[in-house]
PDB file of C-alpha atoms in Angstrom:
ATOM      1  CA  MET A  15      19.723  24.678  -2.884  1.00 43.00           C
ATOM      2  CA  PRO A  16      22.295  22.882  -5.018  1.00 51.00           C
ATOM      3  CA  SER A  17      25.316  22.061  -2.666  1.00 52.00           C
ATOM      4  CA  ALA A  18      29.031  22.744  -3.206  1.00 49.00           C
ATOM      5  CA  PHE A  19      29.430  19.092  -4.275  1.00 48.00           C
ATOM      6  CA  GLN A  20      26.611  19.309  -6.774  1.00 50.00           C
ATOM      7  CA  PHE A  21      28.161  22.600  -8.262  1.00 45.00           C
ATOM      8  CA  GLN A  22      31.336  20.648  -8.597  1.00 49.00           C
ATOM      9  CA  CYS A  23      29.826  17.443 -10.209  1.00 54.00           C
ATOM     10  CA  HIS A  24      27.170  19.129 -12.211  1.00 48.00           C
ATOM     11  CA  LEU A  25      28.845  22.285 -13.676  1.00 43.00           C
ATOM     12  CA  VAL A  26      32.206  20.963 -13.426  1.00 42.00           C
ATOM     13  CA  LEU A  27      33.727  24.122 -13.021  1.00 33.00           C
ATOM     14  CA  ILE A  28      37.100  23.004 -11.890  1.00 34.00           C
ATOM     15  CA  PHE A  29      40.682  23.894 -12.297  1.00 33.00           C
ATOM     16  CA  LEU A  30      43.823  22.241 -11.488  1.00 30.00           C
ATOM     17  CA  ALA A  31      45.421  23.638  -8.388  1.00 31.00           C
ATOM     18  CA  ALA A  32      48.984  22.282  -8.817  1.00 30.00           C
ATOM     19  CA  SER A  33      51.803  23.883 -10.748  1.00 29.00           C
ATOM     20  CA  LYS A  34      54.545  21.621 -10.472  1.00 30.00           C
ATOM     21  CA  GLY A  35      53.079  18.081 -10.881  1.00 33.00           C
ATOM     22  CA  GLU A  36      53.200  16.834  -7.317  1.00 32.00           C
ATOM     23  CA  THR A  37      49.720  18.078  -6.132  1.00 31.00           C
ATOM     24  CA  ARG A  38      47.248  16.351  -8.618  1.00 33.00           C
ATOM     25  CA  TYR A  39      43.884  17.578  -7.627  1.00 35.00           C
ATOM     26  CA  LEU A  40      41.053  19.757  -8.843  1.00 36.00           C
ATOM     27  CA  GLU A  41      39.425  22.664  -7.207  1.00 33.00           C
ATOM     28  CA  VAL A  42      36.184  24.459  -7.838  1.00 31.00           C
ATOM     29  CA  ARG A  43      35.946  27.693  -9.695  1.00 35.00           C
ATOM     30  CA  ASP A  44      33.205  30.576  -9.781  1.00 32.00           C
ATOM     31  CA  ALA A  45      30.114  29.458 -11.607  1.00 30.00           C
ATOM     32  CA  GLY A  46      29.946  30.148 -15.075  1.00 33.00           C
ATOM     33  CA  GLU A  47      27.318  30.350 -17.508  1.00 34.00           C
ATOM     34  CA  ASP A  48      27.527  26.972 -19.713  1.00 40.00           C
ATOM     35  CA  ASP A  49      26.433  23.745 -17.931  1.00 41.00           C
ATOM     36  CA  PRO A  50      28.677  21.106 -19.406  1.00 42.00           C
ATOM     37  CA  PHE A  51      26.285  18.310 -18.328  1.00 44.00           C
ATOM     38  CA  LEU A  52      24.255  19.722 -21.378  1.00 43.00           C
ATOM     39  CA  LEU A  53      26.778  17.540 -23.482  1.00 43.00           C
ATOM     40  CA  LEU A  54      25.521  14.494 -21.923  1.00 45.00           C
ATOM     41  CA  SER A  55      21.971  14.996 -23.884  1.00 48.00           C
ATOM     42  CA  GLU A  56      21.184  12.774 -26.843  1.00 49.00           C
ATOM     43  CA  ASP A  57      20.804  15.597 -29.147  1.00 51.00           C
ATOM     44  CA  LEU A  58      24.741  15.379 -29.745  1.00 48.00           C
ATOM     45  CA  LYS A  59      24.035  11.780 -31.076  1.00 50.00           C
ATOM     46  CA  ARG A  60      21.200  12.564 -33.410  1.00 52.00           C
ATOM     47  CA  GLU A  61      23.231  15.354 -34.993  1.00 53.00           C
ATOM     48  CA  LEU A  62      25.729  12.651 -36.438  1.00 52.00           C
ATOM     49  CA  SER A  63      24.680  10.773 -39.885  1.00 53.00           C
ATOM     50  CA  ALA A  64      25.392   7.052 -40.116  1.00 56.00           C
ATOM     51  CA  GLY A  65      29.140   6.432 -40.253  1.00 64.00           C
ATOM     52  CA  GLN A  66      30.143  10.109 -39.719  1.00 80.00           C
ATOM     53  CA  ILE A  67      32.688  10.712 -37.063  1.00 85.00           C
ATOM     54  CA  TYR A  68      31.520  13.544 -34.665  1.00 93.00           C
ATOM     55  CA  ARG A  69      34.129  16.392 -34.266  1.00 93.00           C
ATOM     56  CA  ARG A  70      34.388  19.578 -32.344  1.00 94.00           C
ATOM     57  CA  SER A  71      36.823  21.682 -30.488  1.00 96.00           C
ATOM     58  CA  LEU A  72      37.411  21.263 -26.775  1.00 96.00           C
ATOM     59  CA  ARG A  73      36.853  23.893 -24.199  1.00 95.00           C
ATOM     60  CA  CYS A  74      39.291  24.449 -21.312  1.00 96.00           C
ATOM     61  CA  ILE A  75      36.621  22.580 -18.825  1.00 95.00           C
ATOM     62  CA  ASP A  76      34.579  20.352 -20.914  1.00 95.00           C
ATOM     63  CA  MET A  77      32.573  17.062 -20.528  1.00 94.00           C
ATOM     64  CA  LEU A  78      31.815  14.650 -23.255  1.00 94.00           C
ATOM     65  CA  SER A  79      29.685  11.744 -23.482  1.00 93.00           C
ATOM     66  CA  THR A  80      29.947  10.596 -27.049  1.00 93.00           C
ATOM     67  CA  GLU A  81      32.647   9.026 -29.312  1.00 95.00           C
ATOM     68  CA  GLY A  82      34.537  11.456 -31.771  1.00 96.00           C
ATOM     69  CA  GLN A  83      37.494  13.515 -32.433  1.00 96.00           C
ATOM     70  CA  PHE A  84      38.278  16.459 -30.564  1.00 97.00           C
ATOM     71  CA  THR A  85      40.751  19.106 -30.605  1.00 97.00           C
ATOM     72  CA  PHE A  86      41.876  21.830 -28.458  1.00 98.00           C
ATOM     73  CA  THR A  87      44.090  24.768 -29.629  1.00 97.00           C
ATOM     74  CA  ALA A  88      45.017  27.593 -27.178  1.00 96.00           C
ATOM     75  CA  ASP A  89      43.955  31.109 -27.860  1.00 95.00           C
ATOM     76  CA  GLN A  90      45.978  32.176 -24.609  1.00 95.00           C
ATOM     77  CA  PRO A  91      47.691  30.464 -22.132  1.00 94.00           C
ATOM     78  CA  GLN A  92      45.775  27.976 -20.575  1.00 93.00           C
ATOM     79  CA  LEU A  93      46.979  26.736 -17.034  1.00 92.00           C
ATOM     80  CA  HIS A  94      44.123  24.755 -15.442  1.00 93.00           C
ATOM     81  CA  CYS A  95      42.197  22.606 -17.818  1.00 96.00           C
ATOM     82  CA  ALA A  96      40.305  19.225 -17.668  1.00 96.00           C
ATOM     83  CA  THR A  97      38.023  17.356 -19.891  1.00 97.00           C
ATOM     84  CA  PHE A  98      35.661  14.704 -18.167  1.00 96.00           C
ATOM     85  CA  PHE A  99      34.675  11.525 -20.393  1.00 97.00           C
ATOM     86  CA  ILE A 100      31.495   9.608 -19.336  1.00 96.00           C
ATOM     87  CA  GLY A 101      30.064   6.580 -20.887  1.00 96.00           C
ATOM     88  CA  GLU A 102      27.276   4.042 -20.269  1.00 96.00           C
ATOM     89  CA  PRO A 103      27.559   1.778 -17.216  1.00 96.00           C
ATOM     90  CA  GLU A 104      28.663  -1.225 -19.658  1.00 96.00           C
ATOM     91  CA  GLU A 105      31.261   0.961 -21.528  1.00 97.00           C
ATOM     92  CA  LEU A 106      34.836   1.565 -21.273  1.00 97.00           C
ATOM     93  CA  ILE A 107      36.636   4.697 -22.756  1.00 97.00           C
ATOM     94  CA  THR A 108      39.583   4.644 -25.006  1.00 97.00           C
ATOM     95  CA  ILE A 109      41.625   7.877 -25.597  1.00 97.00           C
ATOM     96  CA  ASP A 110      43.952   7.833 -28.596  1.00 95.00           C
ATOM     97  CA  TYR A 111      46.290  10.730 -29.188  1.00 94.00           C
ATOM     98  CA  ASP A 112      46.235  11.734 -32.950  1.00 94.00           C
ATOM     99  CA  PHE A 113      48.008  14.870 -32.843  1.00 94.00           C
ATOM    100  CA  VAL A 114      50.061  16.589 -30.009  1.00 95.00           C
ATOM    101  CA  ASN A 115      51.905  20.072 -29.937  1.00 95.00           C
ATOM    102  CA  ILE A 116      53.037  21.106 -26.723  1.00 96.00           C
ATOM    103  CA  ASP A 117      56.208  22.458 -24.941  1.00 95.00           C
ATOM    104  CA  CYS A 118      56.837  19.760 -22.304  1.00 94.00           C
ATOM    105  CA  GLN A 119      60.245  21.122 -21.741  1.00 93.00           C
ATOM    106  CA  GLY A 120      58.504  24.706 -21.072  1.00 94.00           C
ATOM    107  CA  GLY A 121      56.084  23.217 -18.230  1.00 94.00           C
ATOM    108  CA  ASP A 122      53.173  22.228 -20.517  1.00 96.00           C
ATOM    109  CA  PHE A 123      51.688  18.760 -19.844  1.00 95.00           C
ATOM    110  CA  LEU A 124      48.896  16.479 -20.891  1.00 96.00           C
ATOM    111  CA  LYS A 125      47.877  13.619 -18.650  1.00 95.00           C
ATOM    112  CA  VAL A 126      45.113  11.050 -18.727  1.00 96.00           C
ATOM    113  CA  PHE A 127      43.807   9.947 -15.466  1.00 97.00           C
ATOM    114  CA  ASP A 128      42.034   6.428 -15.156  1.00 97.00           C
ATOM    115  CA  GLY A 129      38.681   7.627 -13.449  1.00 97.00           C
ATOM    116  CA  TRP A 130      37.712  11.096 -12.176  1.00 97.00           C
ATOM    117  CA  ILE A 131      39.437  13.198  -9.421  1.00 93.00           C
ATOM    118  CA  LEU A 132      38.078  16.334  -7.848  1.00 88.00           C
ATOM    119  CA  LYS A 133      39.461  18.185  -5.062  1.00 85.00           C
ATOM    120  CA  GLY A 134      41.716  15.264  -4.244  1.00 86.00           C
ATOM    121  CA  GLU A 135      38.958  12.701  -4.146  1.00 93.00           C
ATOM    122  CA  LYS A 136      39.275   9.986  -6.603  1.00 95.00           C
ATOM    123  CA  PHE A 137      36.460   7.752  -8.373  1.00 97.00           C
ATOM    124  CA  PRO A 138      37.072   4.659  -7.969  1.00 96.00           C
ATOM    125  CA  SER A 139      38.746   5.122  -4.811  1.00 96.00           C
ATOM    126  CA  SER A 140      42.297   3.792  -4.341  1.00 93.00           C
ATOM    127  CA  LEU A 141      40.928   0.570  -2.393  1.00 92.00           C
ATOM    128  CA  ASP A 142      38.731  -0.388  -5.266  1.00 93.00           C
ATOM    129  CA  HIS A 143      40.982   0.376  -8.449  1.00 94.00           C
ATOM    130  CA  PRO A 144      43.174  -2.460 -10.014  1.00 90.00           C
ATOM    131  CA  LEU A 145      46.125   0.115 -10.378  1.00 92.00           C
ATOM    132  CA  THR A 146      47.999   2.238  -8.011  1.00 92.00           C
ATOM    133  CA  THR A 147      47.343   5.864  -7.938  1.00 91.00           C
ATOM    134  CA  SER A 148      50.515   6.659  -9.707  1.00 91.00           C
ATOM    135  CA  GLN A 149      49.636   3.958 -12.489  1.00 93.00           C
ATOM    136  CA  ARG A 150      46.323   5.458 -12.929  1.00 95.00           C
ATOM    137  CA  TYR A 151      48.139   8.653 -14.527  1.00 94.00           C
ATOM    138  CA  VAL A 152      49.525   8.602 -18.109  1.00 93.00           C
ATOM    139  CA  ASP A 153      51.765  11.796 -18.811  1.00 93.00           C
ATOM    140  CA  PHE A 154      52.383  12.272 -22.624  1.00 93.00           C
ATOM    141  CA  CYS A 155      55.551  14.216 -21.749  1.00 92.00           C
ATOM    142  CA  GLU A 156      56.947  11.153 -20.047  1.00 88.00           C
ATOM    143  CA  SER A 157      55.648   8.513 -22.248  1.00 76.00           C
ATOM    144  CA  GLY A 158      55.467  10.259 -25.620  1.00 67.00           C
ATOM    145  CA  ASN A 159      54.999   7.891 -28.551  1.00 64.00           C
ATOM    146  CA  ILE A 160      55.457   4.900 -26.427  1.00 68.00           C
ATOM    147  CA  GLN A 161      51.814   5.063 -25.083  1.00 74.00           C
ATOM    148  CA  ARG A 162      49.344   6.794 -27.563  1.00 84.00           C
ATOM    149  CA  SER A 163      46.491   4.976 -26.676  1.00 90.00           C
ATOM    150  CA  ILE A 164      44.847   4.693 -23.264  1.00 93.00           C
ATOM    151  CA  ARG A 165      41.820   2.563 -22.192  1.00 95.00           C
ATOM    152  CA  SER A 166      39.970   3.257 -19.037  1.00 97.00           C
ATOM    153  CA  SER A 167      39.086   0.618 -16.344  1.00 96.00           C
ATOM    154  CA  GLN A 168      35.738   1.866 -15.981  1.00 97.00           C
ATOM    155  CA  ASN A 169      33.015   4.321 -17.659  1.00 97.00           C
ATOM    156  CA  VAL A 170      34.822   7.526 -16.733  1.00 97.00           C
ATOM    157  CA  ALA A 171      38.045   8.868 -17.511  1.00 97.00           C
ATOM    158  CA  MET A 172      39.558  12.319 -17.844  1.00 97.00           C
ATOM    159  CA  ILE A 173      42.426  14.319 -19.294  1.00 96.00           C
ATOM    160  CA  PHE A 174      43.816  17.513 -17.676  1.00 93.00           C
ATOM    161  CA  PHE A 175      46.521  19.779 -19.229  1.00 97.00           C
ATOM    162  CA  ARG A 176      48.310  23.076 -19.347  1.00 97.00           C
ATOM    163  CA  ILE A 177      49.324  24.763 -22.524  1.00 97.00           C
ATOM    164  CA  GLN A 178      51.063  28.143 -22.552  1.00 96.00           C
ATOM    165  CA  GLN A 179      51.956  29.032 -25.965  1.00 95.00           C
ATOM    166  CA  PRO A 180      48.882  30.222 -28.109  1.00 96.00           C
ATOM    167  CA  GLY A 181      48.494  28.167 -31.203  1.00 96.00           C
ATOM    168  CA  ASN A 182      49.575  24.833 -29.486  1.00 97.00           C
ATOM    169  CA  GLY A 183      47.374  22.056 -28.720  1.00 97.00           C
ATOM    170  CA  PHE A 184      46.173  18.288 -29.346  1.00 97.00           C
ATOM    171  CA  THR A 185      43.623  16.225 -30.985  1.00 97.00           C
ATOM    172  CA  VAL A 186      42.389  13.147 -29.571  1.00 96.00           C
ATOM    173  CA  THR A 187      39.926  10.280 -30.624  1.00 97.00           C
ATOM    174  CA  VAL A 188      37.615   8.804 -28.095  1.00 97.00           C
ATOM    175  CA  LYS A 189      35.851   5.543 -28.656  1.00 96.00           C
ATOM    176  CA  LYS A 190      33.587   3.393 -26.514  1.00 96.00           C
ATOM    177  CA  ASN A 191      34.306  -0.350 -25.670  1.00 95.00           C
ATOM    178  CA  SER A 192      31.846  -2.794 -24.063  1.00 95.00           C
ATOM    179  CA  ASN A 193      32.513  -3.982 -20.763  1.00 94.00           C
ATOM    180  CA  LEU A 194      30.756  -7.547 -20.102  1.00 90.00           C
ATOM    181  CA  PHE A 195      30.957  -7.177 -16.404  1.00 90.00           C
ATOM    182  CA  PRO A 196      31.077  -3.336 -15.374  1.00 94.00           C
ATOM    183  CA  CYS A 197      32.462  -2.518 -12.086  1.00 94.00           C
ATOM    184  CA  ASN A 198      32.795   1.007 -10.723  1.00 96.00           C
ATOM    185  CA  VAL A 199      30.416   3.047 -12.315  1.00 97.00           C
ATOM    186  CA  ILE A 200      29.289   6.862 -12.340  1.00 97.00           C
ATOM    187  CA  SER A 201      25.705   7.249 -13.068  1.00 96.00           C
ATOM    188  CA  GLN A 202      24.955   9.887 -15.983  1.00 92.00           C
ATOM    189  CA  THR A 203      21.350  10.260 -14.758  1.00 92.00           C
ATOM    190  CA  PRO A 204      19.421  10.734 -11.455  1.00 92.00           C
ATOM    191  CA  SER A 205      17.221   7.626 -12.177  1.00 94.00           C
ATOM    192  CA  GLY A 206      17.800   4.177 -13.621  1.00 95.00           C
ATOM    193  CA  ARG A 207      17.915   0.430 -13.130  1.00 96.00           C
ATOM    194  CA  PHE A 208      21.294  -1.661 -13.059  1.00 96.00           C
ATOM    195  CA  THR A 209      22.415  -5.201 -12.246  1.00 96.00           C
ATOM    196  CA  MET A 210      26.012  -5.589 -10.899  1.00 95.00           C
ATOM    197  CA  VAL A 211      27.701  -9.040 -11.309  1.00 94.00           C
ATOM    198  CA  ILE A 212      31.141 -10.158 -10.093  1.00 92.00           C
ATOM    199  CA  PRO A 213      31.635 -13.510 -11.169  1.00 90.00           C
ATOM    200  CA  HIS A 214      34.485 -15.237  -9.079  1.00 87.00           C
ATOM    201  CA  GLN A 215      36.637 -12.143  -8.612  1.00 89.00           C
ATOM    202  CA  HIS A 216      38.479 -10.596  -5.745  1.00 90.00           C
ATOM    203  CA  ARG A 217      37.501  -6.939  -6.172  1.00 90.00           C
ATOM    204  CA  ASN A 218      35.221  -4.342  -4.860  1.00 93.00           C
ATOM    205  CA  CYS A 219      32.710  -2.226  -7.202  1.00 96.00           C
ATOM    206  CA  SER A 220      30.948   0.883  -6.528  1.00 97.00           C
ATOM    207  CA  PHE A 221      28.052   2.521  -8.134  1.00 97.00           C
ATOM    208  CA  SER A 222      27.930   6.081  -7.843  1.00 97.00           C
ATOM    209  CA  ILE A 223      24.960   8.367  -8.292  1.00 96.00           C
ATOM    210  CA  ILE A 224      25.743  12.066  -7.795  1.00 92.00           C
ATOM    211  CA  TYR A 225      22.159  12.946  -6.314  1.00 90.00           C
ATOM    212  CA  PRO A 226      20.229  12.379  -3.369  1.00 92.00           C
ATOM    213  CA  VAL A 227      18.105   9.325  -4.124  1.00 93.00           C
ATOM    214  CA  VAL A 228      15.567   6.608  -3.302  1.00 93.00           C
ATOM    215  CA  ILE A 229      17.395   3.343  -4.027  1.00 94.00           C
ATOM    216  CA  LYS A 230      15.492   0.076  -4.085  1.00 94.00           C
ATOM    217  CA  ILE A 231      17.280  -3.284  -4.115  1.00 94.00           C
ATOM    218  CA  SER A 232      15.254  -5.943  -5.536  1.00 91.00           C
ATOM    219  CA  ASP A 233      17.424  -8.821  -5.707  1.00 91.00           C
ATOM    220  CA  LEU A 234      20.728  -9.883  -3.934  1.00 92.00           C
ATOM    221  CA  ILE A 235      22.505 -13.051  -4.418  1.00 91.00           C
ATOM    222  CA  LEU A 236      25.640 -13.552  -2.124  1.00 88.00           C
ATOM    223  CA  GLY A 237      27.949 -16.545  -1.721  1.00 75.00           C
ATOM    224  CA  HIS A 238      26.356 -18.557  -4.649  1.00 51.00           C
ATOM    225  CA  LEU A 239      28.175 -21.774  -5.087  1.00 46.00           C
ATOM    226  CA  ASN A 240      27.150 -24.990  -7.281  1.00 40.00           C
ATOM    227  CA  GLY A 241      23.346 -23.658  -6.834  1.00 41.00           C
ATOM    228  CA  LEU A 242      23.595 -23.463  -3.200  1.00 40.00           C
ATOM    229  CA  PHE A 243      23.619 -20.346  -0.832  1.00 41.00           C
ATOM    230  CA  LEU A 244      25.897 -20.570   1.995  1.00 44.00           C
ATOM    231  CA  LYS A 245      24.889 -19.793   5.608  1.00 45.00           C
ATOM    232  CA  LYS A 246      25.889 -16.176   6.708  1.00 48.00           C
ATOM    233  CA  PRO A 247      26.430 -14.863  10.124  1.00 46.00           C
ATOM    234  CA  SER A 248      23.507 -13.783  12.115  1.00 48.00           C
ATOM    235  CA  ALA A 249      24.946 -10.405  13.420  1.00 51.00           C
ATOM    236  CA  GLY A 250      26.099  -8.001  11.085  1.00 58.00           C
ATOM    237  CA  CYS A 251      28.633  -8.409   8.196  1.00 72.00           C
ATOM    238  CA  ALA A 252      31.843  -8.397  10.329  1.00 61.00           C
ATOM    239  CA  GLY A 253      34.292 -10.701   8.816  1.00 66.00           C
ATOM    240  CA  VAL A 254      32.197 -11.653   5.896  1.00 70.00           C
ATOM    241  CA  GLY A 255      34.038 -11.800   2.512  1.00 79.00           C
ATOM    242  CA  ASP A 256      30.970 -10.826   0.582  1.00 89.00           C
ATOM    243  CA  PHE A 257      28.610  -8.076   1.069  1.00 92.00           C
ATOM    244  CA  VAL A 258      26.869  -4.892  -0.198  1.00 93.00           C
ATOM    245  CA  GLU A 259      27.055  -1.388   1.537  1.00 93.00           C
ATOM    246  CA  LEU A 260      25.399   1.684   1.053  1.00 94.00           C
ATOM    247  CA  LEU A 261      27.406   4.671   1.419  1.00 95.00           C
ATOM    248  CA  GLY A 262      26.425   8.448   1.481  1.00 94.00           C
ATOM    249  CA  GLY A 263      28.442  11.638   1.402  1.00 93.00           C
ATOM    250  CA  ALA A 264      29.395  15.010  -0.098  1.00 90.00           C
ATOM    251  CA  GLY A 265      32.634  13.999  -1.959  1.00 91.00           C
ATOM    252  CA  LEU A 266      33.555  11.777  -4.889  1.00 93.00           C
ATOM    253  CA  ASP A 267      35.634   9.123  -3.056  1.00 96.00           C
ATOM    254  CA  PRO A 268      33.675   6.193  -1.691  1.00 95.00           C
ATOM    255  CA  SER A 269      36.291   5.249   0.876  1.00 94.00           C
ATOM    256  CA  LYS A 270      35.642   8.710   2.578  1.00 94.00           C
ATOM    257  CA  MET A 271      31.829   8.164   2.751  1.00 95.00           C
ATOM    258  CA  PHE A 272      29.813   7.532   5.523  1.00 92.00           C
ATOM    259  CA  PRO A 273      28.453   3.723   5.728  1.00 92.00           C
ATOM    260  CA  LEU A 274      24.523   3.909   6.069  1.00 91.00           C
ATOM    261  CA  ALA A 275      23.833   0.322   5.697  1.00 90.00           C
ATOM    262  CA  ASP A 276      25.306  -3.452   5.319  1.00 90.00           C
ATOM    263  CA  LEU A 277      23.580  -6.382   3.386  1.00 90.00           C
ATOM    264  CA  CYS A 278      25.115  -9.571   3.952  1.00 85.00           C
ATOM    265  CA  HIS A 279      22.273 -12.026   3.235  1.00 85.00           C
ATOM    266  CA  SER A 280      20.821 -13.073   0.073  1.00 87.00           C
ATOM    267  CA  PHE A 281      17.005 -12.171  -0.760  1.00 86.00           C
ATOM    268  CA  HIS A 282      14.659 -11.879  -3.187  1.00 86.00           C
ATOM    269  CA  GLY A 283      12.210  -8.952  -2.640  1.00 82.00           C
ATOM    270  CA  SER A 284      12.496  -5.386  -1.743  1.00 84.00           C
ATOM    271  CA  ALA A 285      14.707  -3.383   0.378  1.00 87.00           C
ATOM    272  CA  GLN A 286      14.340   0.439  -0.287  1.00 90.00           C
ATOM    273  CA  MET A 287      16.185   3.474   1.551  1.00 91.00           C
ATOM    274  CA  LYS A 288      16.199   7.208   1.020  1.00 91.00           C
ATOM    275  CA  ILE A 289      19.522   8.819   1.065  1.00 91.00           C
ATOM    276  CA  GLY A 290      19.609  12.521   1.217  1.00 90.00           C
ATOM    277  CA  CYS A 291      23.433  12.962   0.482  1.00 91.00           C
ATOM    278  CA  ASP A 292      24.928  14.609  -2.491  1.00 91.00           C
ATOM    279  CA  ASN A 293      26.437  11.571  -3.479  1.00 94.00           C
ATOM    280  CA  THR A 294      25.206   7.847  -3.056  1.00 95.00           C
ATOM    281  CA  VAL A 295      27.199   4.787  -3.435  1.00 96.00           C
ATOM    282  CA  LEU A 296      26.267   0.959  -3.810  1.00 97.00           C
ATOM    283  CA  ARG A 297      29.424  -0.864  -3.144  1.00 96.00           C
ATOM    284  CA  MET A 298      29.839  -4.516  -3.342  1.00 94.00           C
ATOM    285  CA  VAL A 299      32.668  -6.368  -1.721  1.00 92.00           C
ATOM    286  CA  SER A 300      33.723  -9.557  -3.343  1.00 90.00           C
ATOM    287  CA  SER A 301      36.168 -12.353  -2.000  1.00 87.00           C
ATOM    288  CA  GLY A 302      36.400 -14.020  -5.455  1.00 85.00           C
ATOM    289  CA  LYS A 303      35.026 -17.335  -4.185  1.00 88.00           C
ATOM    290  CA  HIS A 304      31.558 -16.929  -5.385  1.00 88.00           C
ATOM    291  CA  ILE A 305      29.247 -15.278  -8.085  1.00 90.00           C
ATOM    292  CA  ASN A 306      27.766 -12.137  -6.334  1.00 93.00           C
ATOM    293  CA  ARG A 307      24.901 -10.343  -7.931  1.00 94.00           C
ATOM    294  CA  VAL A 308      22.569  -7.431  -6.911  1.00 95.00           C
ATOM    295  CA  THR A 309      19.893  -5.741  -8.817  1.00 96.00           C
ATOM    296  CA  PHE A 310      18.718  -2.401  -7.857  1.00 96.00           C
ATOM    297  CA  GLU A 311      16.869   0.778  -9.116  1.00 96.00           C
ATOM    298  CA  TYR A 312      17.020   4.320  -7.985  1.00 96.00           C
ATOM    299  CA  HIS A 313      15.387   7.845  -8.714  1.00 95.00           C
ATOM    300  CA  GLN A 314      16.262  11.221  -7.359  1.00 92.00           C
ATOM    301  CA  LEU A 315      14.794  12.244  -4.174  1.00 86.00           C
ATOM    302  CA  ASP A 316      12.443  15.059  -4.003  1.00 80.00           C
ATOM    303  CA  LEU A 317      11.537  17.361  -1.111  1.00 64.00           C
ATOM    304  CA  GLN A 318       8.141  15.915  -0.565  1.00 64.00           C
ATOM    305  CA  GLU A 319       9.632  12.474   0.047  1.00 59.00           C
ATOM    306  CA  THR A 320      12.336  14.220   2.418  1.00 55.00           C
ATOM    307  CA  GLU A 321       9.421  15.638   4.545  1.00 56.00           C
ATOM    308  CA  THR A 322       7.741  12.205   5.172  1.00 55.00           C
ATOM    309  CA  ARG A 323      10.853  10.748   6.444  1.00 51.00           C
ATOM    310  CA  LYS A 324      11.050   9.308  10.256  1.00 48.00           C
ATOM    311  CA  GLU A 325      12.929  11.609  12.173  1.00 41.00           C
ATOM    312  CA  ASN A 326      14.739   8.646  14.007  1.00 34.00           C
ATOM    313  CA  SER A 327      15.596   7.070  10.779  1.00 41.00           C
ATOM    314  CA  ILE A 328      19.089   6.688   9.646  1.00 41.00           C
ATOM    315  CA  GLU A 329      18.003   8.513   6.409  1.00 47.00           C
ATOM    316  CA  GLU A 330      18.381  11.524   8.617  1.00 48.00           C
ATOM    317  CA  PHE A 331      22.387  11.680   8.054  1.00 56.00           C
ATOM    318  CA  CYS A 332      22.456  13.593   4.957  1.00 71.00           C
ATOM    319  CA  PHE A 333      19.270  15.311   4.814  1.00 53.00           C
ATOM    320  CA  PRO A 334      20.531  18.811   5.936  1.00 45.00           C
ATOM    321  CA  SER A 335      22.588  19.131   2.592  1.00 39.00           C
ATOM    322  CA  ILE A 336      19.401  19.103   0.584  1.00 35.00           C
TER     323      ILE A 336
END
């Protein structure tokens, strides 16, 4: 049976719980008839002719994975609305305001968040994002014409809004931009292969997979300097500036997840792990002194694979939620 977190992310049936702008988080509504994750399919892209701009109306709760121009017009007071944007791992998202007609003085708002936020949990976490939490919010009612174009720091972003007067609304254009060194990614699919590279940057990068998965690391390079591998401590990763950790949990924020394994030695080969959590994260911590690289592949964990697990394995941690 799907867990509550899977309903949150797969159905994205959420609403804003704050009314005065101080509490900025999302909660789960009852399941509806539509599955916004269907919007992630390639069918939308096939509908477009060469050079044609994709246009459509937004729903109060929506998800988009394609470029285009999108308009929301309130047909009744809409108090708790959000649109989630997601791109490929190597893409950044730019949101341009084309037209905005809302009553800021009357309590309406239109805000962009750099990342995703669900039930108070953020991705990327506050520990891994280059901006402070307050800087990750761009409020149209505060910035107005000053900032009409916002670019995300990773492959996900969102807007959330309140529009009380029927007929009011806004239009935005969404564009994708290439990102040479992707850092902090939410996977659109339950299976795939990815290489994360952090070139002499002091930052932490997380790759989030919102499914129970089997993950296999095939290549890990840590502490690479002038063609040599630096010797690492023999016991654990404590005090090591460059390492990879596997995390699992039932929420969105990597900093609130359970640590399952640490890897602080470079290797070429294969290291596989089954993780039965609702959300699986591979997180690379980099000191900035070296070029770090990890290549991994993953696929969704099925029931047959869970039945063959070892009872004393760390893999047991999240299996009850499947």
